[in-house]
Tab-separated table of C-alpha atoms in Angstrom:
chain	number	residue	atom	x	y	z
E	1094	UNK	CA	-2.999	-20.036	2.968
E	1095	UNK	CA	-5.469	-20.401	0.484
E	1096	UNK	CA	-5.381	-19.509	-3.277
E	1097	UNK	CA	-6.888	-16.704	-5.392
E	1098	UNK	CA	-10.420	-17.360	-5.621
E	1099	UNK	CA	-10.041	-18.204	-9.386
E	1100	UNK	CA	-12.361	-20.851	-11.354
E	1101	UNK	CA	-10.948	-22.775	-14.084
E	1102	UNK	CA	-12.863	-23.684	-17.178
E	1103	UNK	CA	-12.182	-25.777	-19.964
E	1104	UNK	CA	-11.918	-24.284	-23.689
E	1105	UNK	CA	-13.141	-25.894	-26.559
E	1106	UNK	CA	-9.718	-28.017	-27.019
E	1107	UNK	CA	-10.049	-29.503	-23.163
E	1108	UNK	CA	-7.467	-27.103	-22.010
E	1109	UNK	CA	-7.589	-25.699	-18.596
E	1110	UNK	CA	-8.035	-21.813	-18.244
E	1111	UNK	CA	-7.805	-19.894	-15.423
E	1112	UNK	CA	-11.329	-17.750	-15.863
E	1113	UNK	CA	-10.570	-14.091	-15.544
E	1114	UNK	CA	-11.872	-12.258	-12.657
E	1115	UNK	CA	-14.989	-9.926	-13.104
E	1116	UNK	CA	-13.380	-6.392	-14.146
E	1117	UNK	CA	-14.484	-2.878	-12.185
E	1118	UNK	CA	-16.364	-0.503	-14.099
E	1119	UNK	CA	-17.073	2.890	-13.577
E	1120	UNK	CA	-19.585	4.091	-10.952
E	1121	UNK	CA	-23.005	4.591	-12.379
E	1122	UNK	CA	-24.835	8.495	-12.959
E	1123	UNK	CA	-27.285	7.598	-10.108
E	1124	UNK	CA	-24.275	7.168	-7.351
E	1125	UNK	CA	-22.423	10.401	-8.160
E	1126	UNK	CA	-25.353	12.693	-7.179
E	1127	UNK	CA	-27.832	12.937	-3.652
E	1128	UNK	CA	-30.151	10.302	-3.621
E	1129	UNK	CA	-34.001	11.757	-2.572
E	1130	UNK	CA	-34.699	9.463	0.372
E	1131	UNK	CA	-36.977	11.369	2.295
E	1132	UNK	CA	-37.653	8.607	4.813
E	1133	UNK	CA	-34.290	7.386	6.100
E	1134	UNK	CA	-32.716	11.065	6.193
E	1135	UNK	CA	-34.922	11.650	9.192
E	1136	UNK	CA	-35.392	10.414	12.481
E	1137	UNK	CA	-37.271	7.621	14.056
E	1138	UNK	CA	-40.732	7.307	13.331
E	1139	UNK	CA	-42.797	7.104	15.719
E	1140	UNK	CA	-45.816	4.147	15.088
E	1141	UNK	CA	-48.908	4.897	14.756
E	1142	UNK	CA	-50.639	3.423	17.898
E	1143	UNK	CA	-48.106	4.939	19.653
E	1144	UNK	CA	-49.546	7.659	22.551
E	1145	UNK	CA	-47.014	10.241	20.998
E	1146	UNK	CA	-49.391	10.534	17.975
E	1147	UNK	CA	-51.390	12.226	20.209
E	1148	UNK	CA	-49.575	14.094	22.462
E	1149	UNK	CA	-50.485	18.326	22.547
E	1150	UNK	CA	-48.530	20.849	22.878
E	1151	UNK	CA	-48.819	23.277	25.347
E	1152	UNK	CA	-50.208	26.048	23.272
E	1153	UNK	CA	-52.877	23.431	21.790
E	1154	UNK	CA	-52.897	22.337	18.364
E	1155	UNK	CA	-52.085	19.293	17.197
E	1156	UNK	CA	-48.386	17.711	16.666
E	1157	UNK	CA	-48.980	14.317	14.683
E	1158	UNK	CA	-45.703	12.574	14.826
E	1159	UNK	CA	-43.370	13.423	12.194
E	1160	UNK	CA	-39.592	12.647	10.499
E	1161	UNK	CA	-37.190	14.266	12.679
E	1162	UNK	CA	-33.890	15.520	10.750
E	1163	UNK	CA	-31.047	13.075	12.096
E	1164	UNK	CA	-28.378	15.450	14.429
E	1165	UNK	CA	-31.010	17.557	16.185
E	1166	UNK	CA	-31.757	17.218	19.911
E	1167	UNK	CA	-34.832	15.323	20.480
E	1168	UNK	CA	-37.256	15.824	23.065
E	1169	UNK	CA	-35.923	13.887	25.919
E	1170	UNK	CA	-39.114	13.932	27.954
E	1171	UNK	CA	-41.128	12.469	24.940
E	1172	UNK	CA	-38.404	9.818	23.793
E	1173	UNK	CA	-36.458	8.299	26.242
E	1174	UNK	CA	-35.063	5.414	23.898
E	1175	UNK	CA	-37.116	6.219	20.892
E	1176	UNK	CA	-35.153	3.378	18.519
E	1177	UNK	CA	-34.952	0.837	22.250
E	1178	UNK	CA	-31.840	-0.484	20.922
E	1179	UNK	CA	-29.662	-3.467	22.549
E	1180	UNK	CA	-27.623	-6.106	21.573
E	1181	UNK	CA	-29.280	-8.921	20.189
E	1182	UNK	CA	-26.299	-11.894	20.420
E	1183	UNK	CA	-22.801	-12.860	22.024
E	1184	UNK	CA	-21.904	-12.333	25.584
E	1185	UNK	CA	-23.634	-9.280	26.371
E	1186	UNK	CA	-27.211	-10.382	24.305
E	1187	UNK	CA	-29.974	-8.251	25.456
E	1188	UNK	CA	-28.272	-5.351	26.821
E	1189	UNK	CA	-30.387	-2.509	26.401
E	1190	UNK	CA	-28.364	0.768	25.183
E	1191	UNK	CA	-28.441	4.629	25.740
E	1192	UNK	CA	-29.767	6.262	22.895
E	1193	UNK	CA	-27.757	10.127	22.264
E	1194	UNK	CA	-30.303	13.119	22.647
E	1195	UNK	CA	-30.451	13.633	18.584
E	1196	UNK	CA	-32.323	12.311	16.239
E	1197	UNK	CA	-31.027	9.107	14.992
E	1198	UNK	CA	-32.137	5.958	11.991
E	1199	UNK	CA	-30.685	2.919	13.803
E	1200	UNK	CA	-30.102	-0.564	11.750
E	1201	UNK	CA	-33.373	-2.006	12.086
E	1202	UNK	CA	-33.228	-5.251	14.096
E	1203	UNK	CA	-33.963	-7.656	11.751
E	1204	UNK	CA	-31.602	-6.317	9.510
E	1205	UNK	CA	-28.663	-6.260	11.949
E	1206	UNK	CA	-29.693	-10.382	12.370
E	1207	UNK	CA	-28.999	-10.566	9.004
E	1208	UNK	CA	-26.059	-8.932	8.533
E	1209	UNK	CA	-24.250	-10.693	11.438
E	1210	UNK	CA	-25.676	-13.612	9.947
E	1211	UNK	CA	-23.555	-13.568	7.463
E	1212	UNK	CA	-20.603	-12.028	9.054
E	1213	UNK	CA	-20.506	-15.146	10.951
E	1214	UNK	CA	-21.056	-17.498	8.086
E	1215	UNK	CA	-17.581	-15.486	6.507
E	1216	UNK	CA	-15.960	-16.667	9.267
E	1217	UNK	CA	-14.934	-13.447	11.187
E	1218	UNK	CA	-16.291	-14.621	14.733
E	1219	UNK	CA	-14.114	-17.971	14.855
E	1220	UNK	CA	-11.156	-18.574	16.696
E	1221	UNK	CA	-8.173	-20.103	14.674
E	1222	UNK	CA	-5.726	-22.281	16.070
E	1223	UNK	CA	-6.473	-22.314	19.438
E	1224	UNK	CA	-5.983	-18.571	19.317
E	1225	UNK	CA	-9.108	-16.068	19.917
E	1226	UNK	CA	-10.661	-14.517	17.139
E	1227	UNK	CA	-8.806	-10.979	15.920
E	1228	UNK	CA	-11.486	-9.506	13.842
E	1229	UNK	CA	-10.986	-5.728	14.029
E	1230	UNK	CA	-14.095	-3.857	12.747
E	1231	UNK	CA	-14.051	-0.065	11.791
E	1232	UNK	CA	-18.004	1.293	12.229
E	1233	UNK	CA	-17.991	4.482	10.544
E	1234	UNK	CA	-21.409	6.747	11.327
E	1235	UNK	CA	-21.735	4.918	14.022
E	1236	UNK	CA	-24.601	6.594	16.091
E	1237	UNK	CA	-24.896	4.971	19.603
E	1238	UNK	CA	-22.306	2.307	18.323
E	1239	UNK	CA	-24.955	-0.260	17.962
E	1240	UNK	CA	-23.471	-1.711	15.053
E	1241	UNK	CA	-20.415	-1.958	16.637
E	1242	UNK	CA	-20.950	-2.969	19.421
E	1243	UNK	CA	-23.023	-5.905	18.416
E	1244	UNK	CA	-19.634	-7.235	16.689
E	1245	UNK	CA	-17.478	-7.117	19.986
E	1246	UNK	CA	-20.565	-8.991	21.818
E	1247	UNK	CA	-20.317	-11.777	18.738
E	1248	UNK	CA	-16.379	-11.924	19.479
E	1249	UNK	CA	-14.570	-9.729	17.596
E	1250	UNK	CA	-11.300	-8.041	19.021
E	1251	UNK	CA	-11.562	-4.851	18.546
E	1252	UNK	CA	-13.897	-1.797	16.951
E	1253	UNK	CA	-13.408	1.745	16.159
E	1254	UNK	CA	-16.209	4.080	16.102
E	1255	UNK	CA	-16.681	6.806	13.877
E	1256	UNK	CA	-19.427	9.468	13.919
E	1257	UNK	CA	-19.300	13.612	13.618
E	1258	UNK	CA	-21.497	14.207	16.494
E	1259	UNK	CA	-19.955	14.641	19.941
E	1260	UNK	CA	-23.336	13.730	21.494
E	1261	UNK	CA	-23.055	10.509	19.150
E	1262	UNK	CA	-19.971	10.215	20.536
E	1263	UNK	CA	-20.505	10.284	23.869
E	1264	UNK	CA	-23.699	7.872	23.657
E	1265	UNK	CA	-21.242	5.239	22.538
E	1266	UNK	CA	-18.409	5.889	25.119
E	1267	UNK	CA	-20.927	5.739	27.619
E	1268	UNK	CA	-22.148	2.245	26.068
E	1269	UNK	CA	-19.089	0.682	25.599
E	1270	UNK	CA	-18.867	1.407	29.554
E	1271	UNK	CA	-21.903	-0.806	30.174
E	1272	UNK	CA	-21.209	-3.593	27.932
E	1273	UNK	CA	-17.890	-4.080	29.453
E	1274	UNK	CA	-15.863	-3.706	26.297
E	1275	UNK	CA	-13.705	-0.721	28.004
E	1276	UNK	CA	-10.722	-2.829	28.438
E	1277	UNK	CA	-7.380	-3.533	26.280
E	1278	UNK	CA	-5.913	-5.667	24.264
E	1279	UNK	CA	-2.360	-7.023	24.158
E	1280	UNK	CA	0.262	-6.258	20.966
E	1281	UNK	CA	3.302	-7.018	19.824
E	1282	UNK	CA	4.146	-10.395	17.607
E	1283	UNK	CA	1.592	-12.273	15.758
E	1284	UNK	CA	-1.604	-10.014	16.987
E	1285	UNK	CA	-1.776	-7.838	14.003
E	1286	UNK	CA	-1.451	-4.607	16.100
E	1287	UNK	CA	1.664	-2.648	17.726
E	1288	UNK	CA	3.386	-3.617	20.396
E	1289	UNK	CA	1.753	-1.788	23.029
E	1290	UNK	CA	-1.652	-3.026	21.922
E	1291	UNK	CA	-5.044	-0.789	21.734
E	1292	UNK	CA	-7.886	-0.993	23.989
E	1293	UNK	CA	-11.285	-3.244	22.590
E	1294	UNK	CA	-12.906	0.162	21.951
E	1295	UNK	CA	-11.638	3.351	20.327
E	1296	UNK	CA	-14.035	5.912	19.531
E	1297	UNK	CA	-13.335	8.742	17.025
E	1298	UNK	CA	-15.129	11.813	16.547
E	1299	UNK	CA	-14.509	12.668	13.353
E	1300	UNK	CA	-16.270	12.951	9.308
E	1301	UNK	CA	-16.134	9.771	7.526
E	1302	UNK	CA	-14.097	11.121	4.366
E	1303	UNK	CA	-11.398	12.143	6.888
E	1304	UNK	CA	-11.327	9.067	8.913
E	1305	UNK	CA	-11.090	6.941	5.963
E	1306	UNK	CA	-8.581	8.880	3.591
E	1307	UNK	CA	-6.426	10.565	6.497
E	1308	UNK	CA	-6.731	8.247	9.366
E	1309	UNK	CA	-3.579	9.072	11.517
E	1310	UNK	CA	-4.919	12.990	11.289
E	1311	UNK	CA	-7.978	11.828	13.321
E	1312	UNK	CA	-5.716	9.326	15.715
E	1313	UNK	CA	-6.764	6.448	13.984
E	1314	UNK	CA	-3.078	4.081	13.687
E	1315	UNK	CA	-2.481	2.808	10.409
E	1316	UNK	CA	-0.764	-0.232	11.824
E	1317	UNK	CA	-3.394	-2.808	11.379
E	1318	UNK	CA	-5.619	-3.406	9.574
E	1319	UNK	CA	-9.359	-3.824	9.693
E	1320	UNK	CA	-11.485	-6.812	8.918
E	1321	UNK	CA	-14.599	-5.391	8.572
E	1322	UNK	CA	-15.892	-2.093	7.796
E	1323	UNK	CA	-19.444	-0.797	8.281
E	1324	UNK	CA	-21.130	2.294	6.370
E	1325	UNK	CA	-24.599	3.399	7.571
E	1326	UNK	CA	-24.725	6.574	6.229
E	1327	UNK	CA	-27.379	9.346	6.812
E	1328	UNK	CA	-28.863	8.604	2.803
E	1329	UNK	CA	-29.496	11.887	1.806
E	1330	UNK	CA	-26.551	13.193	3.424
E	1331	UNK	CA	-23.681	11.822	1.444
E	1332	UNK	CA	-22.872	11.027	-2.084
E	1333	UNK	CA	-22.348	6.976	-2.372
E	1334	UNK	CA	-19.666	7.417	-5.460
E	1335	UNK	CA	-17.338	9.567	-3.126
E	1336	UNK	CA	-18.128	6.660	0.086
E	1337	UNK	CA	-17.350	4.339	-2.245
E	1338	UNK	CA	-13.955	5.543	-3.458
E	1339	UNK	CA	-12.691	5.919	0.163
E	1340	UNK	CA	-13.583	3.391	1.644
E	1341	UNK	CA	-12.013	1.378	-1.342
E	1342	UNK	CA	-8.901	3.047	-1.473
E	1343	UNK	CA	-8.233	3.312	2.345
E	1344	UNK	CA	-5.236	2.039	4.107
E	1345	UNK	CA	-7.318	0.670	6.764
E	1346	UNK	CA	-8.544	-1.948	4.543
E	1347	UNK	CA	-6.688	-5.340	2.781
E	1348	UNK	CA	-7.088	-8.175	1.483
E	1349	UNK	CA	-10.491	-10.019	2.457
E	1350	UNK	CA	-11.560	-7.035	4.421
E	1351	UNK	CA	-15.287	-7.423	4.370
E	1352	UNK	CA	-17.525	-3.977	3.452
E	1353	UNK	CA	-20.652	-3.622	4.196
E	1354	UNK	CA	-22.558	-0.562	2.955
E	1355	UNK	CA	-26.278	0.313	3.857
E	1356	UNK	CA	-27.976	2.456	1.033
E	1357	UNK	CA	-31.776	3.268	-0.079
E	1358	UNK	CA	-33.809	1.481	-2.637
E	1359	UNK	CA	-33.946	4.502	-4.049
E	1360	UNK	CA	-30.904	4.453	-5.147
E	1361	UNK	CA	-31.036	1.585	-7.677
E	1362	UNK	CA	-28.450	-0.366	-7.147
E	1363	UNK	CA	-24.426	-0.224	-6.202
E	1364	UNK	CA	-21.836	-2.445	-8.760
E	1365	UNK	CA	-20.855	-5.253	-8.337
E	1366	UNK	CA	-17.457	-4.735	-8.612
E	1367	UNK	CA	-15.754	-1.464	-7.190
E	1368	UNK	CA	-12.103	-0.879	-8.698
E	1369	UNK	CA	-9.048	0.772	-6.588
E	1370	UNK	CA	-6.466	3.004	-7.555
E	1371	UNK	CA	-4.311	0.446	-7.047
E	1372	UNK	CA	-5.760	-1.774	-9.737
E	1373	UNK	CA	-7.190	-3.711	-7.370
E	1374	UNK	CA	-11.055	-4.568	-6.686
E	1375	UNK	CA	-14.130	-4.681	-3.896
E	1376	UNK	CA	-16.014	-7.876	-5.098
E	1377	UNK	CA	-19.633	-7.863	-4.358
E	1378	UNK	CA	-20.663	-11.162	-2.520
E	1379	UNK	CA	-24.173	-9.681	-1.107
E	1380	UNK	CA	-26.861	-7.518	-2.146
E	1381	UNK	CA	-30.005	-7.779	0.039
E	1382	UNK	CA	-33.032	-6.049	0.340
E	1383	UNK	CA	-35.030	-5.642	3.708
E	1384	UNK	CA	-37.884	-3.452	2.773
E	1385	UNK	CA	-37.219	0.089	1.735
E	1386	UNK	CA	-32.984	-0.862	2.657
E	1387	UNK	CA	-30.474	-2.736	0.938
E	1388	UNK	CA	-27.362	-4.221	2.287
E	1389	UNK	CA	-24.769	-4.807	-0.027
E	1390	UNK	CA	-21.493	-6.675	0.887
E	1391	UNK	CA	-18.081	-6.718	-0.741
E	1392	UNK	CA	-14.717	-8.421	-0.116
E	1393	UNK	CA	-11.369	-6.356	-0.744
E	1394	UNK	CA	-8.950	-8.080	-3.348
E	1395	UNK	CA	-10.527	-11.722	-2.058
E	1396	UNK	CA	-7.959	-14.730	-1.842
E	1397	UNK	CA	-10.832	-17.133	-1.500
E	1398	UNK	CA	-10.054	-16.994	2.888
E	1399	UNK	CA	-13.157	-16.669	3.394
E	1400	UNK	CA	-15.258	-19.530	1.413
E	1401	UNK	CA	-18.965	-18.636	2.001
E	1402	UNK	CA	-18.097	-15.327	0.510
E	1403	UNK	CA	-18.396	-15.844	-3.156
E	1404	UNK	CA	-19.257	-13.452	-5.804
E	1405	UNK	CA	-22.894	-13.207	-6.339
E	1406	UNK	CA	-23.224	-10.992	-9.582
E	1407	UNK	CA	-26.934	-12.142	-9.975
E	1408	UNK	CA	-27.472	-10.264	-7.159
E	1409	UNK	CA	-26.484	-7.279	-8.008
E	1410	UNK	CA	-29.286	-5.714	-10.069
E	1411	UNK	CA	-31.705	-3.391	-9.549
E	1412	UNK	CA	-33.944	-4.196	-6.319
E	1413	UNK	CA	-36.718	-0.965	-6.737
């Protein structure tokens, strides 16, 4: 097993030093309040050669294509797969997926390449040993589960989906049923999971504070742990300080789990470093803006397991 990711440096007498690791501060003003996001608290948009701009209602008028708040039903007839998700790598690459009748703001796609991107590059799709890969990924607001979903295609072992909405929900049963990831996965010694193993998809219906500080209350097991965790929150919706804490001090995370949160521009910017109650620390290793979003990426207490995921401080400034 690999070493502390610690640097040494030499002092002005040519001894060796280990150099400290960067300390946690605490969160900024900006994450401890709502963040004004108009745009991503709302629906799809709908572009603007698209023959929706133009559709009438029946009593006349017009009805120019608007932000739709995310959780209300949307017009089936109009939008049949407004966002046209589907999986864009692995074994089930360009399976198209069922979109839930509400309003949703799905990872754009060229956003999702990068983030899986560099998933990959952090090593969490390889096999070791002759042994498949484990990676066990937690997607929490998880919409259709296309996040999630994306990582089982790439290899990963297992994935539990969070979201509030039962319609949500049920989207990403139903989608887990067409890209074949319904089955189950053997437990006991050496898998990282209880002897009578889980199935490759669990899907929880449940708020995100809950799931992450109470998991067992929600039937989430505490047995194993995940390797990644995904946040894409509804922006306006949630306040990033509290996110942050949870998902920082939750049991379903260790050592070199990788977090990835999804937040605004218009939020500034998130730490670098995240401290736990535990004295421990999330150390950012990504910060990366794709237009009006930002993808930021931390490792949990890192050991230096995962190479390509050094800490990137530089990155971690303000991106408006």
């Amino acid at each position: 097993m690999k070493r502390p990711n610690r640097r040494r440096r030499r002092s002005d007498d040519g001894d060796a030093q280990l150099q400290s690791p960067p300390q946690p501060t605490d969160l900024p003003a900006n994450l401890k309040r709502r963040v004004v996001a108009q745009r991503p608290a709302l629906g799809h948009v709908v572009p603007k050669n698209s023959p929706t701009r133009r559709h009438q209602p029946p009593a006349g008028g017009s009805d120019a294509a608007t932000l739709r708040p995310q959780g209300r039903a949307r017009d089936a007839g109009r939008y049949n797969n407004p966002s046209n998700l589907r999986i864009l790598g692995g074994s089930v690459r360009g399976r198209k997926l069922e979109s839930p009748d509400v309003y949703l703001r799905p990872m754009m796609g060229k956003v999702k390449e990068a983030v899986y991107s560099t998933f990959t590059s952090f090593g969490l799709y390889d096999d070791v040993g002759g042994t498949r890969c484990r990676t066990r990924h937690l997607d929490i607001f998880s919409g259709s589960g296309s996040v999630g979903l994306e990582s089982l295609s790439r290899g990963a072992r297992h994935c539990t989906f969070v979201d509030m909405s039962n319609d949500c929900c049920g989207a990403a049963e139903r989608n887990i049923e067409r890209c074949g990831f319904d089955g189950w996965n053997e437990g006991g010694l050496g898998t990282g999971i209880a002897d009578e193993g889980e199935p490759m998809a669990r899907v929880v219906c449940s708020d995100a504070f809950r799931a992450l500080r109470q998991p067992e209350t929600v039937g989430i097991p505490t047995v194993g742990i995940y390797d990644v965790v995904t946040l894409c929150p509804p922006y306006e919706e949630i306040v990033y300080a509290d996110l942050l804490e949870a998902v920082a001090n939750s049991v379903l995370v260790g050592e070199d789990t990788v977090v990835m949160v999804e937040y605004p521009v218009e939020l500034g910017c998130l730490p670098h470093v995240i401290g736990r109650d535990d004295g421990g620390v999330l150390l950012g290793v990504r910060n990366r803006k794709y237009g009006r979003t930002v993808i930021a990426m931390y490792v949990v207490n890192p050991t230096g397991e995962r190479e390509s995921a050094e800490s990137r401080p530089e990155e971690f400034v303000s991106l408006r």
